[in-house]
Coordinates of C-alpha atoms and ligand atoms in Angstrom, one line a residue:
X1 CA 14.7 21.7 0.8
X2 CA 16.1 18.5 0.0
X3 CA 19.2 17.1 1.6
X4 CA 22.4 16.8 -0.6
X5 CA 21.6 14.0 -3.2
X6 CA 24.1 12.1 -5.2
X7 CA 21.7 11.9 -7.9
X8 CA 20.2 15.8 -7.5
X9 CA 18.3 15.3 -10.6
X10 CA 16.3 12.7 -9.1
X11 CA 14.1 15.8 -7.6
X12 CA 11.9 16.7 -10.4
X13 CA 9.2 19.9 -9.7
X14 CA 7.3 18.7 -13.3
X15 CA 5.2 16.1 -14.7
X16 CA 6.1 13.3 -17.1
X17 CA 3.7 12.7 -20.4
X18 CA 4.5 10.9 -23.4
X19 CA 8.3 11.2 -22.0
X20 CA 8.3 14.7 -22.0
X21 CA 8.8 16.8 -18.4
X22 CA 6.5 19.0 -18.4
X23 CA 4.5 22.2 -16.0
X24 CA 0.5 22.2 -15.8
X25 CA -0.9 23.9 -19.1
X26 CA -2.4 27.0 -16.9
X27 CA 1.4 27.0 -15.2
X28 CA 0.3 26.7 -11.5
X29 CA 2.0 24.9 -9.2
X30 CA 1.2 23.1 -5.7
X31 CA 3.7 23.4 -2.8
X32 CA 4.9 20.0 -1.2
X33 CA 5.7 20.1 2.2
X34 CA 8.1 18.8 5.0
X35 CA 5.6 17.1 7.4
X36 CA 8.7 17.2 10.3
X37 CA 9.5 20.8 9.8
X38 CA 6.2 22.3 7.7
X39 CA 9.0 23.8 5.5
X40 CA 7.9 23.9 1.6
X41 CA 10.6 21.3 0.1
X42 CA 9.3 22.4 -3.4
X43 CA 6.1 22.5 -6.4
X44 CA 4.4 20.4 -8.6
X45 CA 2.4 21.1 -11.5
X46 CA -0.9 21.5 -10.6
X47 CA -2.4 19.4 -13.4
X48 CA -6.3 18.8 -14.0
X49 CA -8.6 16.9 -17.0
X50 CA -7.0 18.5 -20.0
X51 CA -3.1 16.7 -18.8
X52 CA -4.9 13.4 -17.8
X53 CA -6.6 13.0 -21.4
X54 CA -3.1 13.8 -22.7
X55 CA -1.0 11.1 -20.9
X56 CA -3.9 8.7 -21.6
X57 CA -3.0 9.5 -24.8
X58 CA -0.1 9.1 -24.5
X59 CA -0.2 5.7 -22.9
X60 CA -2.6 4.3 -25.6
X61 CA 0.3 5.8 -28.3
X62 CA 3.2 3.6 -26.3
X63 CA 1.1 0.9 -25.4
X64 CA 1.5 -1.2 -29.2
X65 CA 4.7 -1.4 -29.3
X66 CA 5.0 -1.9 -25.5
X67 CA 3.2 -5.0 -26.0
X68 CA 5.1 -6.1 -28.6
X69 CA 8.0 -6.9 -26.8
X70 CA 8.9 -10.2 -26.0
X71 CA 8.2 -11.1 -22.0
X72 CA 12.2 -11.3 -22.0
X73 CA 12.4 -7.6 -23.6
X74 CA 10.4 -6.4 -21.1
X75 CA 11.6 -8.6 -18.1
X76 CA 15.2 -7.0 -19.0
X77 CA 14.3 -3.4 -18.6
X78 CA 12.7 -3.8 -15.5
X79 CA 15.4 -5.9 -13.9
X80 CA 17.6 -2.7 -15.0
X81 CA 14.8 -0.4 -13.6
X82 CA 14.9 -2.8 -10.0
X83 CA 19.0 -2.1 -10.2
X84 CA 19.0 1.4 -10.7
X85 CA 16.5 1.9 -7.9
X86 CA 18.3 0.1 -5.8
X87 CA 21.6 1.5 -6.8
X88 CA 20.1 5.3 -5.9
X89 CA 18.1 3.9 -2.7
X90 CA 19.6 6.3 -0.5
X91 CA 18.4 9.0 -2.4
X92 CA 15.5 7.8 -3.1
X93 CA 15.2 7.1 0.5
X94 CA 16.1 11.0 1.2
X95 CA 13.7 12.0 -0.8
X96 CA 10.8 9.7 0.5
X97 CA 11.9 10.9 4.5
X98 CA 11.7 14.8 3.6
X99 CA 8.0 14.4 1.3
X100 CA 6.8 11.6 3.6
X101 CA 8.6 11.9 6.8
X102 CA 9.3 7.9 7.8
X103 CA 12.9 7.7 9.3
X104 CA 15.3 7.3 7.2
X105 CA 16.1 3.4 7.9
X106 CA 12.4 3.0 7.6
X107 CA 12.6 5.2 3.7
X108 CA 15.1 2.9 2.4
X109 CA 13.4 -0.2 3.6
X110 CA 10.6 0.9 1.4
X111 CA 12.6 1.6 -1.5
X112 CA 14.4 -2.3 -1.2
X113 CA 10.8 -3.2 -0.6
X114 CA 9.1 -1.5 -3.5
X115 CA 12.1 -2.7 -5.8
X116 CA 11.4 -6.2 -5.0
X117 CA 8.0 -5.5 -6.8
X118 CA 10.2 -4.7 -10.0
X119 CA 12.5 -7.7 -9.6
X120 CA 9.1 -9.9 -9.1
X121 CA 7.7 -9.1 -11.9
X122 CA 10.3 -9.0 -14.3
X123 CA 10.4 -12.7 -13.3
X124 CA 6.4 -13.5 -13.3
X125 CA 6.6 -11.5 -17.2
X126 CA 8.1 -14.9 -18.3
X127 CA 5.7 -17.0 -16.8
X128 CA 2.5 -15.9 -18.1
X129 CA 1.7 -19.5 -19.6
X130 CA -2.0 -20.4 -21.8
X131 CA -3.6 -23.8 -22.0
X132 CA -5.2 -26.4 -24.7
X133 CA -8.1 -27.7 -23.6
X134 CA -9.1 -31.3 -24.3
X135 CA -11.3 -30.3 -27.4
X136 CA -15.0 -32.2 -27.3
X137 CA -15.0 -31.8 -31.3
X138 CA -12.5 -33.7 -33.4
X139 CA -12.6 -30.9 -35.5
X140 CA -11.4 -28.1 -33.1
X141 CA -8.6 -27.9 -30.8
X142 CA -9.4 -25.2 -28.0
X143 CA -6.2 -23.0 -26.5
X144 CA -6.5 -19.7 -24.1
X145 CA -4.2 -17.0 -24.2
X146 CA -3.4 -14.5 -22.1
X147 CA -2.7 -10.2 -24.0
X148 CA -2.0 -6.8 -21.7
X149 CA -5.4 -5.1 -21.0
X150 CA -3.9 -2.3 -22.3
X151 CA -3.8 1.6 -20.8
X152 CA -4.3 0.8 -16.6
X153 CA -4.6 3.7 -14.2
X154 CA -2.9 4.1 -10.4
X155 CA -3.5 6.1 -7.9
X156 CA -1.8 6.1 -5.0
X157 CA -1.6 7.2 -1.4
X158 CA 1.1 9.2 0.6
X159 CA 2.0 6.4 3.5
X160 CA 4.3 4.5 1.1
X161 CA 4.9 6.4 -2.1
X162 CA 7.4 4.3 -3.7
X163 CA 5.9 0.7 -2.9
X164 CA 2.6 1.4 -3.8
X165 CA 3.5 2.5 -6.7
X166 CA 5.9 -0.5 -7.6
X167 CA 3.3 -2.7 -6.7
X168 CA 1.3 -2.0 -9.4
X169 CA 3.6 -0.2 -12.4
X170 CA 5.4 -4.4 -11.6
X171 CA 2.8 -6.3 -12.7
X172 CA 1.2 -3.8 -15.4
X173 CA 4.4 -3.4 -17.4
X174 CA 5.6 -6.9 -16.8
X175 CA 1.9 -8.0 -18.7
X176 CA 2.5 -5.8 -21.6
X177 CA 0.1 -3.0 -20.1
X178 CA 1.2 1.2 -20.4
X179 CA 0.5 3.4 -17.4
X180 CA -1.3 6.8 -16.2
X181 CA -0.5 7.2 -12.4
X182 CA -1.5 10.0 -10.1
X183 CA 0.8 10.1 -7.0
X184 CA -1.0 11.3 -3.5
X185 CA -0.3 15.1 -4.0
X186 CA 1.9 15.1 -0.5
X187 CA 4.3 12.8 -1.5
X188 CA 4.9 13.1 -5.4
X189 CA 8.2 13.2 -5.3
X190 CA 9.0 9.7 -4.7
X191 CA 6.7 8.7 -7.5
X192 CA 8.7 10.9 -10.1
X193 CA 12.0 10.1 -9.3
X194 CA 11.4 6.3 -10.5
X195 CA 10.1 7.7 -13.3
X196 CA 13.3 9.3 -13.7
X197 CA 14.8 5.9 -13.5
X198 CA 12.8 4.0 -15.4
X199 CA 13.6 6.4 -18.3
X200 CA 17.4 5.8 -17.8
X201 CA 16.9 1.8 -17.7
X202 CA 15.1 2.9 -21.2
X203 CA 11.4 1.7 -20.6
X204 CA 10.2 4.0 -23.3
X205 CA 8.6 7.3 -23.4
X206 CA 4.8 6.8 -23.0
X207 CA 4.5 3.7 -20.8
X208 CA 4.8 5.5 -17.2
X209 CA 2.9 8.6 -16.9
X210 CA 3.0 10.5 -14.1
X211 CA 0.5 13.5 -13.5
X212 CA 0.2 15.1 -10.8
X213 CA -2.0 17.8 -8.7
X214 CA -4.4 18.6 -5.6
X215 CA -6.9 18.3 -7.5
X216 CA -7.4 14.3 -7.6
X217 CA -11.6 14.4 -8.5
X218 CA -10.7 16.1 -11.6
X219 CA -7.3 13.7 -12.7
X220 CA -9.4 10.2 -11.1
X221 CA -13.0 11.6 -12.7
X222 CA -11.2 12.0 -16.3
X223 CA -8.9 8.5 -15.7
X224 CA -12.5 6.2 -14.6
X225 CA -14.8 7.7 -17.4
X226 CA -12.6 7.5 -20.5
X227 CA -13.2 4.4 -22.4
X228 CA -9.4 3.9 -23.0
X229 CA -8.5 3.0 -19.7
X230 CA -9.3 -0.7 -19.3
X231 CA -8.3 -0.7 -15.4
X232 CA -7.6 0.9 -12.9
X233 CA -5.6 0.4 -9.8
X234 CA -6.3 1.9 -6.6
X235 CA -4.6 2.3 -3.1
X236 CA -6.3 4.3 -0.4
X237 CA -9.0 4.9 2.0
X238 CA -12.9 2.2 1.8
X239 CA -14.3 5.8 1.1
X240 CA -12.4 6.8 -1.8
X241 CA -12.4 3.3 -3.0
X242 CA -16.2 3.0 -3.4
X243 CA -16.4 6.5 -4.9
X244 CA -14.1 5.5 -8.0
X245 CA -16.2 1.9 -8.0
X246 CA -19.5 3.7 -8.7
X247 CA -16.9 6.3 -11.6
X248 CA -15.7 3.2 -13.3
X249 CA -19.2 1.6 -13.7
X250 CA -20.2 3.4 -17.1
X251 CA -17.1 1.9 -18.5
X252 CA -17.2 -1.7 -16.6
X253 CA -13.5 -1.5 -16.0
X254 CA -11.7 -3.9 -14.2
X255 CA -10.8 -2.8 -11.1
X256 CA -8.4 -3.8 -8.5
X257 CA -8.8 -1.8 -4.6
X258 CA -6.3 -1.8 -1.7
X259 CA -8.7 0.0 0.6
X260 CA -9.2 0.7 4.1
X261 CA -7.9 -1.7 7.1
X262 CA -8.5 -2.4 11.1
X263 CA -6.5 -5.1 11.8
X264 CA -7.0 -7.1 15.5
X265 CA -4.1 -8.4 16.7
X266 CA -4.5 -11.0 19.5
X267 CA -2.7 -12.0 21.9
X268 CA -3.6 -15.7 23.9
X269 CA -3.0 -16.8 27.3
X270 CA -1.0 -19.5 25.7
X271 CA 1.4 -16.8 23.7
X272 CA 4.9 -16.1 23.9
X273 CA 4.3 -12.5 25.3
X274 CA 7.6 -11.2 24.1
X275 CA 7.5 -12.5 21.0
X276 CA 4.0 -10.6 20.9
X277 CA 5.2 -7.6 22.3
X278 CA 7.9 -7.3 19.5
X279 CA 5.0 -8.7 17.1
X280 CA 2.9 -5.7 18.4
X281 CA 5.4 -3.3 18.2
X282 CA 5.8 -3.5 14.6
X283 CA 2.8 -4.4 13.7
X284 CA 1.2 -1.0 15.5
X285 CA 4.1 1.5 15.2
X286 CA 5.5 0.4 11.6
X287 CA 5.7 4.1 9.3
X288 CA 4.5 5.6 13.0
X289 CA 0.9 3.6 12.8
X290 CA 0.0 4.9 8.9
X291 CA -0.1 1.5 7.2
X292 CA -3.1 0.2 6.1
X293 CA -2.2 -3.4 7.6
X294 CA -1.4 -1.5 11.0
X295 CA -2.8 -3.4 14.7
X296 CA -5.7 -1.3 15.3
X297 CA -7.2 -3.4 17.8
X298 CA -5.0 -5.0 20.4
X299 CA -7.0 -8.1 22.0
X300 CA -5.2 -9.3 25.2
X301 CA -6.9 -12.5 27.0
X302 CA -7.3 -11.8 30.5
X303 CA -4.7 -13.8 32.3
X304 CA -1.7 -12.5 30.5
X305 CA -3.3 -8.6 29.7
X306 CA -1.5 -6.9 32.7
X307 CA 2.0 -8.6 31.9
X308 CA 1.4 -7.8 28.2
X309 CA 0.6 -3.9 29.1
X310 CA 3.5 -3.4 31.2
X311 CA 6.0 -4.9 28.8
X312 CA 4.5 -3.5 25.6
X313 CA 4.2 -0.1 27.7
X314 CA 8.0 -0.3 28.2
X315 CA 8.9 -0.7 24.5
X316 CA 6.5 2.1 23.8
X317 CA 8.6 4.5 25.6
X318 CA 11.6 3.4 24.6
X319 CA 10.6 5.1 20.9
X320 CA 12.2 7.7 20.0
X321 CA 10.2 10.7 18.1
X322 CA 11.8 13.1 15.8
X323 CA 13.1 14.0 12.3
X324 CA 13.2 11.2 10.0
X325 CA 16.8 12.7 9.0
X326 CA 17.9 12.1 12.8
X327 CA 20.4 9.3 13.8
X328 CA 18.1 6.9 16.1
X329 CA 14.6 8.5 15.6
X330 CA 12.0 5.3 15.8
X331 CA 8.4 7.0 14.8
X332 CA 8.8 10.4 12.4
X333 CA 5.9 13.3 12.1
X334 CA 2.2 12.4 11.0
X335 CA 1.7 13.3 7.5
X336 CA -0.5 16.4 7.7
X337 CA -2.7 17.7 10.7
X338 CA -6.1 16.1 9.8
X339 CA -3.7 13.1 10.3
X340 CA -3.0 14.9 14.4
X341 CA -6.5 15.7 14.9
X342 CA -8.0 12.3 14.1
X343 CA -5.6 10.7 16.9
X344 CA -6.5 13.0 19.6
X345 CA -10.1 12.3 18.5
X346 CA -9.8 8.7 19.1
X347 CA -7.5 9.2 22.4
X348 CA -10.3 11.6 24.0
X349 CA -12.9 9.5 22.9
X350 CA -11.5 6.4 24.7
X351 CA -10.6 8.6 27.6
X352 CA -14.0 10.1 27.9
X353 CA -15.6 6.2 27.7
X354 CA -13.3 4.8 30.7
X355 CA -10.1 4.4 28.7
X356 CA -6.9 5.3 30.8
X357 CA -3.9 6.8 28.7
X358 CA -0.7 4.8 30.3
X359 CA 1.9 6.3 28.3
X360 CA 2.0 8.8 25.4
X361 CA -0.6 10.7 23.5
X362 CA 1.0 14.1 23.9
X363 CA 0.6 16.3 21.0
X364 CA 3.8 17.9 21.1
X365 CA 3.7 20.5 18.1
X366 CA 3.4 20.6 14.2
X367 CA 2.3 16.7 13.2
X368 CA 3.8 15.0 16.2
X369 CA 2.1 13.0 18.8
X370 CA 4.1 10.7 21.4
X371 CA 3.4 6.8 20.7
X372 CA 0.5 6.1 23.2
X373 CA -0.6 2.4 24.6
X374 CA -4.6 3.2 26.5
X375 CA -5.7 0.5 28.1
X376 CA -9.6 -0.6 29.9
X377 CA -10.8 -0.2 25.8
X378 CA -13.8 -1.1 25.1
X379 CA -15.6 -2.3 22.2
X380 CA -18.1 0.9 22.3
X381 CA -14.9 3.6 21.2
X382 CA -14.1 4.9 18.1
X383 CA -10.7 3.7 18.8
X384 CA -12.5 -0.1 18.7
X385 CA -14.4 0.6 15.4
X386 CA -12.7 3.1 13.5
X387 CA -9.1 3.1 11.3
X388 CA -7.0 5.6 13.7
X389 CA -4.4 5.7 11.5
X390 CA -1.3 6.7 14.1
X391 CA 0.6 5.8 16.8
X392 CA -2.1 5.0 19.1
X393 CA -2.0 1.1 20.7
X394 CA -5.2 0.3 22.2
X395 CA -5.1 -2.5 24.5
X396 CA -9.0 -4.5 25.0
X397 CA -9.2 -7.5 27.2
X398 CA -10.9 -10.4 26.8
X399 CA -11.9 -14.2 27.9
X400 CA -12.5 -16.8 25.4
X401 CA -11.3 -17.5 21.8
X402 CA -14.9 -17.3 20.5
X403 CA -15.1 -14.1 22.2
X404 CA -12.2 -12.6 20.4
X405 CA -13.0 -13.7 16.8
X406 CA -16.1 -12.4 17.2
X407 CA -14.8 -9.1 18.5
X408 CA -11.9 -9.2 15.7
X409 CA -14.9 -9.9 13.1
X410 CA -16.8 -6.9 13.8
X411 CA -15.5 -4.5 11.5
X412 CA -16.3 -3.7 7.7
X413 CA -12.9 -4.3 6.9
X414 CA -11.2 -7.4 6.3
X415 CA -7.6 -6.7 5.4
X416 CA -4.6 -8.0 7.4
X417 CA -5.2 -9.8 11.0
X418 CA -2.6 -10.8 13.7
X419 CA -2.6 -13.5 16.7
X420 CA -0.1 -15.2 18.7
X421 CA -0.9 -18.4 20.2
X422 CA 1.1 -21.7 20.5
X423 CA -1.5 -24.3 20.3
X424 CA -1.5 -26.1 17.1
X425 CA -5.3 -26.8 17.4
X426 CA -5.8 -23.1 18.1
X427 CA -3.9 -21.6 15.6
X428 CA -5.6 -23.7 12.8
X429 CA -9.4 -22.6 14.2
X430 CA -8.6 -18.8 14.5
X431 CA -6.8 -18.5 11.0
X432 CA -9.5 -20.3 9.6
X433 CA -12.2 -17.9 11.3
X434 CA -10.9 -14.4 11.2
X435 CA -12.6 -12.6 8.3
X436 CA -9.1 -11.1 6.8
X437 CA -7.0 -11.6 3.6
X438 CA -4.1 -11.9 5.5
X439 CA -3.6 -13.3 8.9
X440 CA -0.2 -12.9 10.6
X441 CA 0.5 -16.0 12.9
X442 CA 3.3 -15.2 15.8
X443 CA 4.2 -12.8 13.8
X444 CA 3.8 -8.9 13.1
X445 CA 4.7 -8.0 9.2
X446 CA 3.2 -10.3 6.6
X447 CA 3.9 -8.1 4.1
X448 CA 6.8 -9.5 0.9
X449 CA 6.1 -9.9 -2.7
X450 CA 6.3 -13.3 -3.2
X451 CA 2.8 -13.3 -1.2
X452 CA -0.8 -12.1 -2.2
X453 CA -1.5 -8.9 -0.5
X454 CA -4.8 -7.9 -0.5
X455 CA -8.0 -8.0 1.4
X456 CA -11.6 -9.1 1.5
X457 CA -15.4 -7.3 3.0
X458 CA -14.5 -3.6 2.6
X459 CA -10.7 -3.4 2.0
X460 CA -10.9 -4.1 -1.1
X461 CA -10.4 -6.5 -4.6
X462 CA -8.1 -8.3 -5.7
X463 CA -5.0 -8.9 -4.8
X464 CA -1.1 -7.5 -5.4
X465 CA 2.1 -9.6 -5.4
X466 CA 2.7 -12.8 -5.5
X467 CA 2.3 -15.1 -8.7
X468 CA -1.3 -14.1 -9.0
X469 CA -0.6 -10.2 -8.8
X470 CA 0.0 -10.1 -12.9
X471 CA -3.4 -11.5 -13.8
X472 CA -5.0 -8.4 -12.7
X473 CA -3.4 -6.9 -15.6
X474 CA -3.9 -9.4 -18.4
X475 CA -7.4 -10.6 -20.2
X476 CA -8.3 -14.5 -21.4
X477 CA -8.5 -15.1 -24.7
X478 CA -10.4 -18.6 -25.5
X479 CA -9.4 -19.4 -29.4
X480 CA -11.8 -22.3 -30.8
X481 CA -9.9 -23.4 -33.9
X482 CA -11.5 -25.2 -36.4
X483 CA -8.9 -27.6 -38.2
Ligands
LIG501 N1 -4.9 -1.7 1.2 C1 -3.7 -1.1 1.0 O1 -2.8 -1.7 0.5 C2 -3.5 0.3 1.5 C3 -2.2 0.9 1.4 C4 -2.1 2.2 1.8 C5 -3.1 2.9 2.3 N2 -4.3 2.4 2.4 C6 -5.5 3.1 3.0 O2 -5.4 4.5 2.5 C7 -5.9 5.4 3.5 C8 -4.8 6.4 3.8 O3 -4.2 6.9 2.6 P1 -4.8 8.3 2.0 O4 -5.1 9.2 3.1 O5 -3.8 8.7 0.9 O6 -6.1 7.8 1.3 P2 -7.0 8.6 0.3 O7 -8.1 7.6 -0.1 O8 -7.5 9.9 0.9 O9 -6.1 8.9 -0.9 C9 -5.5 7.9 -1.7 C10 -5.3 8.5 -3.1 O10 -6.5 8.8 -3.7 C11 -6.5 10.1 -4.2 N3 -7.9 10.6 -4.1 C12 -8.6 11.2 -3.1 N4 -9.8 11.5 -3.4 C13 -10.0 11.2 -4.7 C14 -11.0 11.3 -5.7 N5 -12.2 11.8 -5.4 N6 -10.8 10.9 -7.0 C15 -9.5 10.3 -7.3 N7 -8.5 10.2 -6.5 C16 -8.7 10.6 -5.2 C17 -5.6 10.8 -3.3 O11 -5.1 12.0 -3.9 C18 -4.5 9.8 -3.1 O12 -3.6 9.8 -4.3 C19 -6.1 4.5 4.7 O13 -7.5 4.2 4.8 C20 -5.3 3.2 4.5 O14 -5.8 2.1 5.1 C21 -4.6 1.1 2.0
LIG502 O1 -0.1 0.7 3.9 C1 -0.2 -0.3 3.3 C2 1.0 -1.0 2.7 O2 0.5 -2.0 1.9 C3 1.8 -1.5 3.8 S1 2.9 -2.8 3.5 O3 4.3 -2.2 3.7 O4 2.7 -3.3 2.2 O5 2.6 -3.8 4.6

């Protein structure tokens, strides 16, 4: 179970439609689990296509008078929403460690993050400024406005349940817009607690539904054919991602995707390697390698590779593995044991193409693997190609810069990228080469809400945070008016 909250009702085992808390309509029920210990924490309503059409229903009955609220209305209740999160973080940061299974320093850095999604928007709400255009008639004037789209859908993945989800209920509510979300069904708690706290900052019944279940292709196929959604919002896997693409087609709705990533991270002869090795360390071993902007790819040029691996080698083992609830713990559990099994794929494969396991890669029981660093990669492994998705730090040498852009290019993804380099000149030609939406220079975590997060190729459309994050949830209305 839980640990003691100071806020106990924060846990909720039901749904949340129209403002009521409610169980699935057949009355089952979907265990949630303890990734650290495998112990069942607790149930959620397994919900299917007859709750979705409701809370769509529901959102399209809030969504009126939602709208109607002066940006000031609605940038004060979601300042009080941002407080109150941050006022419970701990126990919202409890709750995320024992569903998710992040150390607990790690949970509550998520919940200030996610907040600061809440506190950007309430600002941006007041800022979503029209135009006049010069008019070529004297007898029109020309202005564009900006409405809500109206009833958006989120789904949202289990590697950061809270900020995901702030990232996108922000912007949505901030623009006017009402919401149907479905949580990843391993981490829904997280998800309905802020619901429970948006209620008490009294955002009103009807404009944050949650519904959750296992069985997402019924709860996404009812969300991307009905007409009344206008948009939805997705953050997950490329393959997921296209698959809800081709559902929304019938109903053209706007989409924005957060998909897939397989970052490089490069490291020059000219770098400040312990700057690089801290870079690396975070940018590989952040929420135990299950972000989507993780290093995937570590690209060391050749004259500086063997210092690199012995230093980054040495913070690697300095980790500390365990229960997200223990004092000190560093990297938690994996969340589930697909999760395991893809790791040791990748670290066999490697092994089995001339890749040598320096430190780590044990699978030590349940959904814990030991941080590994393998080094002698090569372009050919799974490792090089695919998104491992855990602790796994593959170390590939090369010689020239053109060599490793075009070795950091050659994925279908194009999300976040990392290099460290101290030459002006240098720094300049690689940002403006590597095929990302993001590009981290002598530096490991580009991720903050003032910034647009988001990526190009196959990780996705659009982007989230940042002053352009609430246009994704408004439409432009062009008013020729004859006078
Ligand atoms: N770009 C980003 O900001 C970002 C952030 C986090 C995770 N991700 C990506 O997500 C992946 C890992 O997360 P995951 O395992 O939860 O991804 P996933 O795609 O398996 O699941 C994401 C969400 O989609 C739901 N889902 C799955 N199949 C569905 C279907 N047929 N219809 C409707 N919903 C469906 C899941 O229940 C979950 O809520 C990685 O690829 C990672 O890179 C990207
Ligand atoms: O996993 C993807 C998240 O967007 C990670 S981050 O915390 O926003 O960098």
């Amino acid at each position: 179970m839980f640990p003691t909250l100071k806020k106990p009702d924060l846990v909720r085992q039901q749904a949340i439609i129209g403002g009521a808390w409610l169980d699935a309509d057949s009355g089952a029920t979907a265990d949630v689990t303890d990734p650290a210990t495998g112990a069942v924490l607790g149930t959620i309503p397994a919900m299917g296509a007859a709750e979705t059409e409701r809370a769509i229903e529901a959102a399209a009955a809030a969504f009126p008078a939602w709208a109607a609220k002066s940006a000031k209305e609605r940038a004060a209740l979601l300042r009080r929403w941002n407080d109150l999160m941050l006022a419970h973080a701990d126990d919202l940061a409890a709750i995320m460690t024992a569903e998710q299974g992040k150390p607990l320093t790690e949970a509550r850095g998520e919940i200030v993050y996610g907040a600061s999604f809440i506190e950007w928007f309430a600002d941006e709400a007041r800022r979503v400024y029209g135009e006049t255009i010069p008019s070529p008639w004297a007898d029109k004037r020309l202005v564009v406005i900006k409405q809500p789209i109206g009833v958006c859908a989120a789904i949202t993945p289990w590697n950061f349940p809270n900020a995901m989800l702030a990232r996108k209920v922000g912007p949505a509510l901030a623009a006017g817009c009402t919401m149907v979300v479905k949580p990843a069904a391993q981490t829904p708690y997280s998800a309905l607690a802020m619901a429970v706290l948006a209620e008490e900052a009294g955002i009103p019944a009807g404009v944050i539904n949650i519904v959750t279940g296992t069985d997402a292709a019924a709860i996404g196929g009812v969300m991307t054919a009905s007409p009344v959604v206008k948009k939805l919002t997705f953050t997950g896997s490329t393959q997921v991602g296209r698959l809800l693409m081709r559902q929304s087609a019938d109903t053209i709705k706007k989409l924005s995707l957060e998909l897939g990533g397989n970052a490089p991270f490069i490291v020059f002869d000219d770098a400040d390697l312990d700057a690089a090795v801290e870079g690396a360390m975070i940018a590989k071993f952040r929420n135990n390698g299950q972000t989507c902007v993780c290093a995937n790819r570590i690209y060391v040029q050749q004259p500086v590779y063997d210092a690199f691996a012995e230093k980054l080698t040495a913070k690697v083992k300095a980790l500390k593995m365990g229960n997200g609830f223990e004092a000190g713990v560093t990297v938690g559990p994996l969340i589930d044991e697909k999760a395991v099994a893809k790791v040791k794929e990748h670290l066999a494969d490697a092994v089995a193409k001339g890749g040598t396991i320096v430190t780590g890669g044990e699978h030590t029981g349940g959904n814990f693997i030991t941080p590994a660093v393998v080094t002698g990669v090569s372009p050919a492994m799974k490792i090089s190609t695919e998104e491992t998705f855990g602790p796994l730090a593959p170390l590939i040498p090369f010689e020239t810069e053109a060599e490793a852009i075009r070795l950091a290019n050659a994925t279908e993804f194009g999300l976040a990228s990392y290099f460290y380099s101290r030459d002006i000149g240098r720094v300049w030609r690689v940002a403006e080469a590597l095929e990302a939406g993001m590009v981290g220079i002598n530096t490991g975590l580009v991720s903050t809400a003032e910034a647009p997060f988001g990526g190009v190729k196959q990780s996705g459309l659009g982007r989230e945070g940042s002053r352009h994050g609430i246009e994704d949830y408004l439409e432009m209305k062009y008013l020729c008016m004859g006078i």
